[in-house]
Coordinates of C-alpha atoms in Angstrom, one line a residue:
M64 CA 9.5 17.6 1.0
K65 CA 6.3 16.8 -0.7
K66 CA 5.0 13.2 0.5
I67 CA 4.7 10.8 -2.5
A68 CA 1.4 9.2 -3.2
S69 CA 1.7 5.8 -1.8
F70 CA 2.5 7.3 1.7
T71 CA -0.9 9.4 1.7
I72 CA -3.0 6.0 1.6
D73 CA -4.3 5.0 5.1
H74 CA -2.6 1.6 5.6
N75 CA -4.5 1.1 8.7
K76 CA -7.8 0.9 6.7
L77 CA -5.8 -0.8 3.5
Q78 CA -7.0 -4.4 3.0
P79 CA -5.9 -7.2 0.6
G80 CA -7.2 -6.2 -2.9
V81 CA -6.2 -4.9 -6.4
Y82 CA -5.6 -1.1 -6.5
V83 CA -4.8 1.6 -9.1
S84 CA -1.8 3.2 -7.3
R85 CA -0.9 5.9 -9.9
K86 CA -0.7 6.7 -13.6
D87 CA 2.1 8.4 -15.0
T88 CA 2.5 9.7 -18.5
I89 CA 5.6 9.1 -20.4
G90 CA 6.0 10.7 -23.8
R91 CA 2.5 9.7 -25.5
E92 CA 2.3 6.4 -22.9
T93 CA 0.3 5.9 -19.8
I94 CA 2.0 3.8 -17.3
T95 CA -0.5 2.3 -14.6
T96 CA 1.0 1.0 -11.4
I97 CA -1.2 -1.6 -9.7
D98 CA -0.9 -2.4 -6.2
I99 CA -1.4 -6.1 -5.6
R100 CA -2.1 -6.2 -1.9
M101 CA -1.5 -9.6 -0.5
T102 CA -1.7 -8.9 3.3
S103 CA -3.5 -6.6 5.5
P104 CA -0.9 -4.0 6.4
N105 CA 0.0 -3.7 10.1
E106 CA -2.6 -6.4 11.2
E107 CA -1.0 -9.7 9.7
P108 CA 2.6 -10.9 9.4
V109 CA 4.2 -9.8 6.3
M110 CA 5.4 -12.3 3.7
N111 CA 8.9 -13.5 4.2
T112 CA 11.3 -12.8 1.5
A113 CA 11.7 -16.5 0.3
E114 CA 8.0 -16.7 -0.8
L115 CA 7.8 -13.3 -1.8
H116 CA 11.0 -13.8 -4.1
A117 CA 9.5 -17.1 -5.5
I118 CA 6.4 -15.3 -6.5
E119 CA 8.2 -12.6 -8.0
H120 CA 10.1 -15.1 -10.3
L121 CA 7.3 -17.0 -11.3
A122 CA 4.6 -14.0 -11.7
A123 CA 7.4 -12.1 -13.7
T124 CA 8.0 -14.9 -16.0
Y125 CA 4.4 -16.0 -16.5
L126 CA 3.3 -12.2 -17.3
R127 CA 6.2 -11.8 -19.8
N128 CA 4.6 -14.9 -21.6
D129 CA 1.0 -14.0 -21.4
E130 CA -0.6 -13.9 -24.6
E131 CA -2.7 -10.8 -23.9
F132 CA -0.5 -8.6 -21.8
R133 CA 3.0 -9.5 -22.6
D134 CA 3.5 -6.6 -24.7
H135 CA 2.3 -4.2 -22.0
I136 CA 4.2 -5.6 -19.0
V137 CA 6.8 -3.1 -17.7
Y138 CA 7.6 -4.5 -14.2
W139 CA 6.4 -6.9 -11.5
G140 CA 8.2 -6.9 -8.2
P141 CA 7.5 -6.9 -4.4
M142 CA 6.9 -4.0 -2.2
G143 CA 9.7 -3.2 0.3
C144 CA 7.2 -3.7 3.3
R145 CA 6.4 -7.1 1.9
T146 CA 2.5 -6.8 1.9
G147 CA 2.5 -7.2 -1.7
N148 CA 3.6 -6.5 -5.1
Y149 CA 3.4 -3.8 -7.8
L150 CA 2.8 -4.2 -11.4
L151 CA 3.4 -1.5 -14.0
L152 CA 1.6 -1.7 -17.3
A153 CA 2.0 0.2 -20.3
G154 CA -1.5 1.5 -21.1
D155 CA -4.2 3.3 -19.2
Y156 CA -6.0 0.6 -16.8
E157 CA -8.5 0.4 -14.1
S158 CA -8.2 -2.4 -11.3
R159 CA -11.1 -4.4 -12.5
D160 CA -9.2 -4.5 -16.1
V161 CA -6.6 -6.6 -14.5
I162 CA -8.4 -9.3 -12.5
P163 CA -8.7 -12.1 -15.1
L164 CA -4.7 -11.4 -15.7
L165 CA -3.9 -11.6 -12.0
T166 CA -6.2 -14.8 -11.6
R167 CA -4.2 -16.5 -14.3
T168 CA -0.9 -15.4 -12.8
F169 CA -1.7 -16.5 -9.3
E170 CA -3.3 -19.8 -10.7
F171 CA 0.0 -20.4 -12.5
I172 CA 2.1 -19.8 -9.2
R173 CA -0.4 -22.0 -7.2
D174 CA -0.2 -25.0 -9.7
F175 CA 3.5 -24.5 -10.6
E176 CA 5.7 -27.6 -10.2
G177 CA 9.4 -28.0 -10.9
D178 CA 12.4 -25.7 -10.7
I179 CA 11.6 -21.9 -10.3
P180 CA 12.6 -20.2 -13.5
G181 CA 15.7 -18.2 -12.8
A182 CA 16.5 -19.8 -9.7
D183 CA 20.2 -20.5 -10.1
A184 CA 23.5 -18.9 -9.4
A185 CA 23.9 -17.6 -13.1
S186 CA 20.4 -16.0 -13.3
C187 CA 19.8 -14.7 -9.7
G188 CA 21.8 -12.8 -7.2
N189 CA 20.0 -14.6 -4.2
Y190 CA 18.8 -17.7 -5.9
L191 CA 18.9 -19.9 -2.7
D192 CA 16.3 -17.5 -0.8
M193 CA 13.0 -19.1 -2.5
N194 CA 10.3 -21.1 -0.7
L195 CA 7.9 -22.4 -3.5
P196 CA 5.5 -24.3 -1.2
M197 CA 4.7 -21.1 0.7
A198 CA 4.3 -19.1 -2.5
K199 CA 1.8 -21.7 -3.5
Y200 CA -0.1 -21.6 -0.5
L201 CA -0.1 -17.6 -0.5
A202 CA -1.2 -17.8 -4.2
Q203 CA -3.9 -19.9 -3.2
K204 CA -5.1 -17.6 -0.3
Y205 CA -5.1 -14.5 -2.7
L206 CA -7.1 -16.3 -5.1
E207 CA -9.7 -17.2 -2.5
N208 CA -9.9 -14.1 -0.5
V209 CA -9.6 -11.6 -3.2
L210 CA -9.3 -12.5 -6.9
Y211 CA -12.1 -15.3 -7.2
D212 CA -14.9 -12.8 -5.8
I213 CA -13.5 -9.5 -5.7
K214 CA -15.5 -6.7 -4.0
P215 CA -15.9 -3.3 -5.1
E216 CA -14.1 -2.2 -1.7
Q217 CA -11.1 -4.2 -2.9
L218 CA -10.6 -2.4 -6.1
I219 CA -10.4 1.3 -4.8
Y220 CA -8.2 2.5 -2.0
P221 CA -9.9 3.4 1.3
E222 CA -10.7 7.0 2.1

């Protein structure tokens, strides 16, 4: 079988950043998949499911309510390897195009207080597996280490 595109990226060189993973055409629409890499693969610990789950609920809620992008959000969800998340957008985007959106999203997560949206038995199949304090910590770390002063090498996959 042909190796899928995401498995061709050298994860030993990959660092936290914002990368265009792929672009697909469905009908007349381009779907852009953004790799939101939050930890350094194979170098630092992966995120635990509880904080990743809290980030998922908060980011998905924020993104689907964002004035500018809400009609372009297709999906937000965690990577199986737990080193980041994927954001799928309707439209042809580059990494730099989504930095303001991701900054707003992670500031929302960092500053969130109260009950996590959808964190109840009727709304979620694993609602008890949430860690808001750690989600807030990871959001702040990503803002400081990536989004607030993103470098060119954090926008394009390593060769």
